[in-house]
Tab-separated table of C-alpha atoms in Angstrom:
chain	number	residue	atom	x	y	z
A	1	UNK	CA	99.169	74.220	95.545
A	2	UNK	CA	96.643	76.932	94.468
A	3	UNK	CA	96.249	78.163	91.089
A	4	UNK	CA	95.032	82.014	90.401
A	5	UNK	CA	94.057	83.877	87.408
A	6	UNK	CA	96.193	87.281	86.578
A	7	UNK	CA	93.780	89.803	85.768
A	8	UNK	CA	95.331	92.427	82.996
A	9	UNK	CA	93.899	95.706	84.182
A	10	UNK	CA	96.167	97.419	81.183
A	11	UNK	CA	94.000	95.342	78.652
A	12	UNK	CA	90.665	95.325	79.563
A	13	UNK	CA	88.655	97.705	80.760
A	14	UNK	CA	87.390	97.941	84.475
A	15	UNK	CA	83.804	96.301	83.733
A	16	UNK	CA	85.295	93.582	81.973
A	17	UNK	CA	88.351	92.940	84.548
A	18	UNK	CA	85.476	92.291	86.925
A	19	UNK	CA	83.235	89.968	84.754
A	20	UNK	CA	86.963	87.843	84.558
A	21	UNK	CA	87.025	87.689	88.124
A	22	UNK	CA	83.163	86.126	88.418
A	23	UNK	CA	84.330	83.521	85.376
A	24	UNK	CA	87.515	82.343	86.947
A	25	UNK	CA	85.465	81.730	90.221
A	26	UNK	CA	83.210	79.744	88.047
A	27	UNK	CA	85.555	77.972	86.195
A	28	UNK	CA	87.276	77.161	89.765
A	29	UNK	CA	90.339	79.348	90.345
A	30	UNK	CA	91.833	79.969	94.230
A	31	UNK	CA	92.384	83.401	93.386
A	32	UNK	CA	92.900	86.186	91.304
A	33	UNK	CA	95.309	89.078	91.106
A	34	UNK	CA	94.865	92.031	89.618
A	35	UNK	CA	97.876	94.554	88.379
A	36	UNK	CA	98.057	98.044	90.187
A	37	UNK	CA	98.910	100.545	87.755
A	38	UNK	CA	98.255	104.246	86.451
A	39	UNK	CA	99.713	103.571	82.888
A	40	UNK	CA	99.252	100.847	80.579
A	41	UNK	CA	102.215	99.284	79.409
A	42	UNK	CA	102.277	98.976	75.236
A	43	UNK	CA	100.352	100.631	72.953
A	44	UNK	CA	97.896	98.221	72.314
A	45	UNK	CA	96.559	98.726	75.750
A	46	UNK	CA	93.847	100.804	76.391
A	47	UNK	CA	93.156	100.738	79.892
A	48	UNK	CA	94.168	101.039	83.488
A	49	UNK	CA	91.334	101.177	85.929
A	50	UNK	CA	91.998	101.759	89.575
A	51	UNK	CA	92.774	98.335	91.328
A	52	UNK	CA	91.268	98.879	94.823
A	53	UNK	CA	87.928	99.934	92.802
A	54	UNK	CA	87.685	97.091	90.842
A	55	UNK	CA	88.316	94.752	94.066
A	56	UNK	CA	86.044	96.055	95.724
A	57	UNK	CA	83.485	95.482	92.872
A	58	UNK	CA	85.210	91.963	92.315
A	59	UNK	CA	84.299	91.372	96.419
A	60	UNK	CA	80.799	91.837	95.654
A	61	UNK	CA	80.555	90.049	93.092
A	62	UNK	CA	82.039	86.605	94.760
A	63	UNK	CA	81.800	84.758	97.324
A	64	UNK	CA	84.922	82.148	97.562
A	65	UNK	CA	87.908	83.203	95.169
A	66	UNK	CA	90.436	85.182	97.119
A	67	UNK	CA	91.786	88.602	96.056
A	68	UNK	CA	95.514	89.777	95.487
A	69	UNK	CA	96.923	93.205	94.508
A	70	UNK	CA	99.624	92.324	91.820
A	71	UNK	CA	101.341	94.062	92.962
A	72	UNK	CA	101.095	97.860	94.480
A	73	UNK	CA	103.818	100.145	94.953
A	74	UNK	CA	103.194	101.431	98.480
A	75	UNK	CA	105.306	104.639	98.471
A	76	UNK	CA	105.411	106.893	95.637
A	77	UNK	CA	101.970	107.339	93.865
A	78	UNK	CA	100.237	106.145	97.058
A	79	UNK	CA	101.773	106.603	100.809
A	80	UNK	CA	102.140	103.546	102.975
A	81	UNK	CA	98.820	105.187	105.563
A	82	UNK	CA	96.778	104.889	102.366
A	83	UNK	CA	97.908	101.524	101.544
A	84	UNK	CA	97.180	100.440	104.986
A	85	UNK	CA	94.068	101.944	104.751
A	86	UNK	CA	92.535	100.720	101.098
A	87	UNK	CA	94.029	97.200	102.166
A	88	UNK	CA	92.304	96.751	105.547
A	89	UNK	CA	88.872	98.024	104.257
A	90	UNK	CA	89.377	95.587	100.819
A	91	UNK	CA	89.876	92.856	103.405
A	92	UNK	CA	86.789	93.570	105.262
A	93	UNK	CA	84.653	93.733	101.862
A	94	UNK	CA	85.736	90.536	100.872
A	95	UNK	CA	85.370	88.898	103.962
A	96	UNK	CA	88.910	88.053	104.723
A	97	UNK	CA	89.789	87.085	101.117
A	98	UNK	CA	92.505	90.151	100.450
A	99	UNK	CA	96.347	89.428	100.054
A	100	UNK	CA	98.270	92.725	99.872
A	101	UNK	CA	101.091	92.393	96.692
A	102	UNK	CA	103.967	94.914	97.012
A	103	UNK	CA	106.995	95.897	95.278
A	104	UNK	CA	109.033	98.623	94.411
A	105	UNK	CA	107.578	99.641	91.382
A	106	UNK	CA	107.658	101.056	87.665
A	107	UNK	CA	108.838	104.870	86.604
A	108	UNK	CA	105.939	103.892	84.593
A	109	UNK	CA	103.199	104.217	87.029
A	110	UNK	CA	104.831	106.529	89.791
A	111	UNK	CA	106.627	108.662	88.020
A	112	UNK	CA	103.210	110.913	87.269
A	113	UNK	CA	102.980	112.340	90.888
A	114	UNK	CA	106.111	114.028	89.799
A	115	UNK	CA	108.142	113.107	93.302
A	116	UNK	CA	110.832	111.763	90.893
A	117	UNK	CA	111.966	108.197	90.235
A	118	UNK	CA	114.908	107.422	92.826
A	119	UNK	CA	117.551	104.321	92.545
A	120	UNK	CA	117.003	100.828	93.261
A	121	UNK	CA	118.743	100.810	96.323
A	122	UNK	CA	116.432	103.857	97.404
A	123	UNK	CA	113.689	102.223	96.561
A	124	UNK	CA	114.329	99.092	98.221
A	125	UNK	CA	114.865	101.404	101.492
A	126	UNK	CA	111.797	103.016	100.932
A	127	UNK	CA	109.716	99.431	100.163
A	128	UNK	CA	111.296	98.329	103.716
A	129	UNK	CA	109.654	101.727	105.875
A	130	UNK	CA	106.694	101.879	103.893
A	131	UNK	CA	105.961	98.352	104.828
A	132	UNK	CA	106.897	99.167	108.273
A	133	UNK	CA	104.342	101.610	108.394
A	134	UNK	CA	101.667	99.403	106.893
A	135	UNK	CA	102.663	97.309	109.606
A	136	UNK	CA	102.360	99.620	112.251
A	137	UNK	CA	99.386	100.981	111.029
A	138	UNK	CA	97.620	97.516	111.441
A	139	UNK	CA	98.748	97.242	115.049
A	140	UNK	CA	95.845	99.746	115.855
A	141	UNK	CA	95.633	103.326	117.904
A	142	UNK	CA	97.461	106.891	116.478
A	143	UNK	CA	100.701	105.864	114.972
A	144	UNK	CA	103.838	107.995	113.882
A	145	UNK	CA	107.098	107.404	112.425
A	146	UNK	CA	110.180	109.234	110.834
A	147	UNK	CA	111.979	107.194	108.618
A	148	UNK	CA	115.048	108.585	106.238
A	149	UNK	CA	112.580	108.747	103.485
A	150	UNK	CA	109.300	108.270	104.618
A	151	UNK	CA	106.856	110.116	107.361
A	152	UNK	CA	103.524	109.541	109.345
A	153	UNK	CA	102.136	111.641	111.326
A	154	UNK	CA	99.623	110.794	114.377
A	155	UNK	CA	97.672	108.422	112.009
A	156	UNK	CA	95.077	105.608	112.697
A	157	UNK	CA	93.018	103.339	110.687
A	158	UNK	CA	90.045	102.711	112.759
A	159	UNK	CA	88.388	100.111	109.960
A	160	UNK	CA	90.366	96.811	110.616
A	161	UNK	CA	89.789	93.287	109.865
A	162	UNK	CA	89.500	90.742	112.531
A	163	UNK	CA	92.311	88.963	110.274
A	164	UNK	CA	94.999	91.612	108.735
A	165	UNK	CA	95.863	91.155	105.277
A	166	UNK	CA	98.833	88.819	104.801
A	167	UNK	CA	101.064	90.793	102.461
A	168	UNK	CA	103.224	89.283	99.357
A	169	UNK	CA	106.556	91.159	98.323
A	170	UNK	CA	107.264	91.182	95.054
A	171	UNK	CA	111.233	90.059	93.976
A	172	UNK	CA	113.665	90.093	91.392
A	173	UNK	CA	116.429	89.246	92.962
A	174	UNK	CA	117.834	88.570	96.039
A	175	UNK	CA	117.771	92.434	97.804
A	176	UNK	CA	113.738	92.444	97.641
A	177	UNK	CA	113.694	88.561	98.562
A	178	UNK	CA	115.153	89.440	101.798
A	179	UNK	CA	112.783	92.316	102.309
A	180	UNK	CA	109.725	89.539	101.553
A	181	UNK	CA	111.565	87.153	104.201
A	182	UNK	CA	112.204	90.087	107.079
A	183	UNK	CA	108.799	91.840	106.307
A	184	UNK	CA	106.573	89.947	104.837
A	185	UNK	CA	104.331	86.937	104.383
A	186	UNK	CA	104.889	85.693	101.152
A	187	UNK	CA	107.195	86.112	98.180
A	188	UNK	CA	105.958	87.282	94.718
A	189	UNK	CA	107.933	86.422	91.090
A	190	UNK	CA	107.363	86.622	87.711
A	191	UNK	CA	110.306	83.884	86.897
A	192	UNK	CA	111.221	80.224	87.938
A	193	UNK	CA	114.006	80.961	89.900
A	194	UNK	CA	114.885	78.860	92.797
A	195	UNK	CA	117.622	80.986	94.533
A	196	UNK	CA	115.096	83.777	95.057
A	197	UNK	CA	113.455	81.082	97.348
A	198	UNK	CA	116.679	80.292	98.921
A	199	UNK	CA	117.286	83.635	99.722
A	200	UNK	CA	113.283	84.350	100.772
A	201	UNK	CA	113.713	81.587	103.455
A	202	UNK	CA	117.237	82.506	104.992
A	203	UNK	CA	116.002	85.891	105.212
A	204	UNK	CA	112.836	84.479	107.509
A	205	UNK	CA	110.229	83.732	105.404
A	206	UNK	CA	108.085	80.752	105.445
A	207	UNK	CA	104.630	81.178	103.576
A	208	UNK	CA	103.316	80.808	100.194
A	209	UNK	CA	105.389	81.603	97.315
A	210	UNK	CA	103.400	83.051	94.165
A	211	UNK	CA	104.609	82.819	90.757
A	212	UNK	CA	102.622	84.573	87.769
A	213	UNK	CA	102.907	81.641	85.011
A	214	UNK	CA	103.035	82.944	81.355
A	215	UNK	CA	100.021	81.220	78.986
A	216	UNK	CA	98.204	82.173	75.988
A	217	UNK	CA	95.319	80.115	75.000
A	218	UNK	CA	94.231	79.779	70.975
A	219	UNK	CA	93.023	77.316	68.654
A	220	UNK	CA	96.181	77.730	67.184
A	221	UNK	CA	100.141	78.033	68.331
A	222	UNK	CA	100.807	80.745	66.174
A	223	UNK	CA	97.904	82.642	66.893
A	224	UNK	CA	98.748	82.268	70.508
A	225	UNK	CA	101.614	83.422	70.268
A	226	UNK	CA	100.780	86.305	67.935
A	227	UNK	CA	98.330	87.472	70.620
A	228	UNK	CA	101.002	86.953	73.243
A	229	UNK	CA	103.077	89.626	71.510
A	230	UNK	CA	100.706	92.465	71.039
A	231	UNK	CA	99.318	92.207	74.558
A	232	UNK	CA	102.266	90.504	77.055
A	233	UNK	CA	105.899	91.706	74.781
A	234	UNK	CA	106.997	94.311	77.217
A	235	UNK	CA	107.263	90.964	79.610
A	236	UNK	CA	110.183	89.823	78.110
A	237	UNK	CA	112.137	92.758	78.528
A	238	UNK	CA	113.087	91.880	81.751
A	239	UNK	CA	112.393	93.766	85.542
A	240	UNK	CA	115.677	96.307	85.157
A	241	UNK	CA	114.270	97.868	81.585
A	242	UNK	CA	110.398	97.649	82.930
A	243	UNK	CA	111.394	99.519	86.297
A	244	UNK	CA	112.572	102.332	84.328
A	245	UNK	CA	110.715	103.455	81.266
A	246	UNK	CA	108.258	106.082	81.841
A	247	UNK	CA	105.347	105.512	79.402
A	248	UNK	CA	103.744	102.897	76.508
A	249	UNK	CA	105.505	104.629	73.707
A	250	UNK	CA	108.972	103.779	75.368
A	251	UNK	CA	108.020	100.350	75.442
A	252	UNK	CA	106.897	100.379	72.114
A	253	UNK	CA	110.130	101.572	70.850
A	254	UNK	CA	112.107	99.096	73.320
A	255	UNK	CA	110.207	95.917	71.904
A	256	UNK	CA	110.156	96.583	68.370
A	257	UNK	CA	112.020	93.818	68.159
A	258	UNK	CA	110.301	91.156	69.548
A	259	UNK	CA	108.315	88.184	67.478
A	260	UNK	CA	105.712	85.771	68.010
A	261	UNK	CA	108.828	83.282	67.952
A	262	UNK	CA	110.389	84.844	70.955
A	263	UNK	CA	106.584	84.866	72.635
A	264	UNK	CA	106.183	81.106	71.877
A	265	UNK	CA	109.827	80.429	73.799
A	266	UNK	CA	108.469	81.317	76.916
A	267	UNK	CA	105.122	81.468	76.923
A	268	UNK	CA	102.799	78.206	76.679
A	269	UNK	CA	100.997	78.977	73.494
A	270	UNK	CA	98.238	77.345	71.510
A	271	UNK	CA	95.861	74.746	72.596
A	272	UNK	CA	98.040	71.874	73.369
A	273	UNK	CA	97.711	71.551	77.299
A	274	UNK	CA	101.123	69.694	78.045
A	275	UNK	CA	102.657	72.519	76.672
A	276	UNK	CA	100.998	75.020	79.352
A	277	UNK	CA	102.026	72.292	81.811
A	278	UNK	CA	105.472	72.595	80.326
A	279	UNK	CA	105.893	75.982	81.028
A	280	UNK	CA	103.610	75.619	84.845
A	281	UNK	CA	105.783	73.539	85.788
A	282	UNK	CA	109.509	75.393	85.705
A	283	UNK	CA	107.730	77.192	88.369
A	284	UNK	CA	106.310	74.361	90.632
A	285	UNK	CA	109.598	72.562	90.004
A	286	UNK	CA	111.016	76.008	91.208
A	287	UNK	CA	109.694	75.515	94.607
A	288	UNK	CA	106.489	77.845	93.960
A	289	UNK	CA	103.197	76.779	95.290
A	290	UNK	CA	100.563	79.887	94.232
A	291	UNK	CA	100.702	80.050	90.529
A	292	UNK	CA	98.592	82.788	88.712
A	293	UNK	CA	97.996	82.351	85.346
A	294	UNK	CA	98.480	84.505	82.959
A	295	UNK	CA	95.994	84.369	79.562
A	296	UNK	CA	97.932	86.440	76.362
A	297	UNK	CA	95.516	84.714	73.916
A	298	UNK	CA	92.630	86.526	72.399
A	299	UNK	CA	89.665	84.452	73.981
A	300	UNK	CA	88.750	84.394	77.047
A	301	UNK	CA	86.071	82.292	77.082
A	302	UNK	CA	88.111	79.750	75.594
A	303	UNK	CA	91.017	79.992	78.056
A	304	UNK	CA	87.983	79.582	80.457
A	305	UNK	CA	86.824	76.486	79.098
A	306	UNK	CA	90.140	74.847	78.656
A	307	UNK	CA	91.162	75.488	82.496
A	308	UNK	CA	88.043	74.205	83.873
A	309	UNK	CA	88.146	70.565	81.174
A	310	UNK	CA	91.786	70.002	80.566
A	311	UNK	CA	94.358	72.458	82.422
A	312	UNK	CA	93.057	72.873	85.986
A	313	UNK	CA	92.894	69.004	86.531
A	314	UNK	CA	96.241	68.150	85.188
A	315	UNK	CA	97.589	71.416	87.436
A	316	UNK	CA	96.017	69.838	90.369
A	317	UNK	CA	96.974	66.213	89.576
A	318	UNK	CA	100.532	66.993	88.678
């Protein structure tokens, strides 16, 4: 197993996301993975640098952790050429430490190009050609393909790594887990569900199996969980209501709901580590084997501190 550290590009700024990315290093994380998006997703955010940027800064600045997109949308606010293109020159600038997350994104981030926000089903058909052309892309020479949705025309990225980029779909049920299993290399969730593996494997796939793991670190449960809701409540909304809404102020209104309570029932809140193990290990119990952690709470450092003395080791021991 390898534990990560998610890196919340909607709440910090690009400067800082980077200084997280030389701590968890420090503090001994496999990895990080950093959110691709144009919008922020609740008020309360303020940011929303530009992921490949801050990677790039991020492969500087290390020498060991490896690197993860979490995830892109390769087909709407980017095409699949520049995927193919930012991905195989983020993988040379790290040194071979670049995994390539994909998934068919949020109205939220690609609805601003103004191409329109299609179906599921659509977009599932256009996750499946834009990875083929990332694919084909990475092959090497002038390329071209017609696709029902997507084009490329007499294209070649000359700047390849000796090792390509393995790429990790992102799934919320069992359509995209097939795509992950007939496309790509690795499978991608944000819950503990087993039959998403099930489905992954029949469909082909045999490599690692991420699973962002929902944590907020605090002296105190209830500030934990406090925290949790101001920066992480659009998370419990569910994938079908965060595909669709088109900016912060819709997710505002569509949480106004939700407590610190409801925060503490699925996040592992306060300082108490068997209760982070608690909720770490639905997923590892799950079948998943790359676990990034989220942090919701309000200090960093602390969360830091706390993976390094009492968290980490009990991850790695379990």
């Amino acid at each position: 197993m390898k534990l990560g550290f998610k890196l919340i590009a909607e709440a910090y700024g690009p400067l800082e996301i980077v200084e997280q990315a030389v701590r968890a290093e420090a503090a001994g994380f496999d990895f990080v993975e950093v959110s691709d998006h144009f919008h922020p997703w609740v008020s309360e955010h303020e940011h929303s640098g530009f992921a490949f940027s801050m990677l790039a800064a991020i492969a500087a600045r290390t020498s060991t952790i490896g690197l993860a997109t979490g995830v892109t949308c390769p087909f709407i606010r980017y095409h699949p050429a520049v995927v193919a293109q930012m991905a195989a020159t983020t993988a040379i600038l790290s040194g071979g430490r670049f995994t390539l997350g994909v998934g068919a994104g949020e109205r939220l981030n690609e609805h601003v190009v103004g191409a329109g926000w299609p179906a599921v089903s659509t977009r599932h058909e256009m996750l499946r050609e834009a990875l083929e052309i990332i694919r084909l892309l990475w092959s090497g020479g002038y390329r071209s393909y017609v696709g029902q949705h997507l084009r490329l025309e007499d294209a070649r990225v000359f700047d390849l790594p000796d090792v390509l980029p393995q790429i990790a779909v992102a799934a919320g049920g069992p359509s995209a887990a097939r795509i992950a299993g007939e496309l790509g290399d690795a499978l991608f969730v944000t819950e503990p569900r087993s039959d998403l593996i099930t489905t992954y494997e029949k469909a082909g796939g045999s490599g690692p199996r991420y699973a962002e793991v929902p944590l907020a670190w605090a002296p105190s449960a209830d500030e934990a969980a406090e925290s949790a809701r101001r920066l992480f409540r659009f998370g419990v909304t569910g994938w079908k209501v965060q595909a669709e809404l088109p900016n912060p102020v819709n997710f505002d209104a569509a949480t106004t709901l939700v407590t610190a309570v409801h925060m503490a029932e699925q996040f592992g809140c306060g300082p108490d580590p068997e209760r982070h193990l608690e909720v770490a290990r639905q997923f590892t119990e799950a079948g998943y084997d790359r676990l990034a952690l989220i942090n919701a709470g309000p200090d960093m450092d602390g969360f830091f501190r706390f993976f390094t003395d009492e968290l980490g080791p009990a991850l790695r021991s379990a």
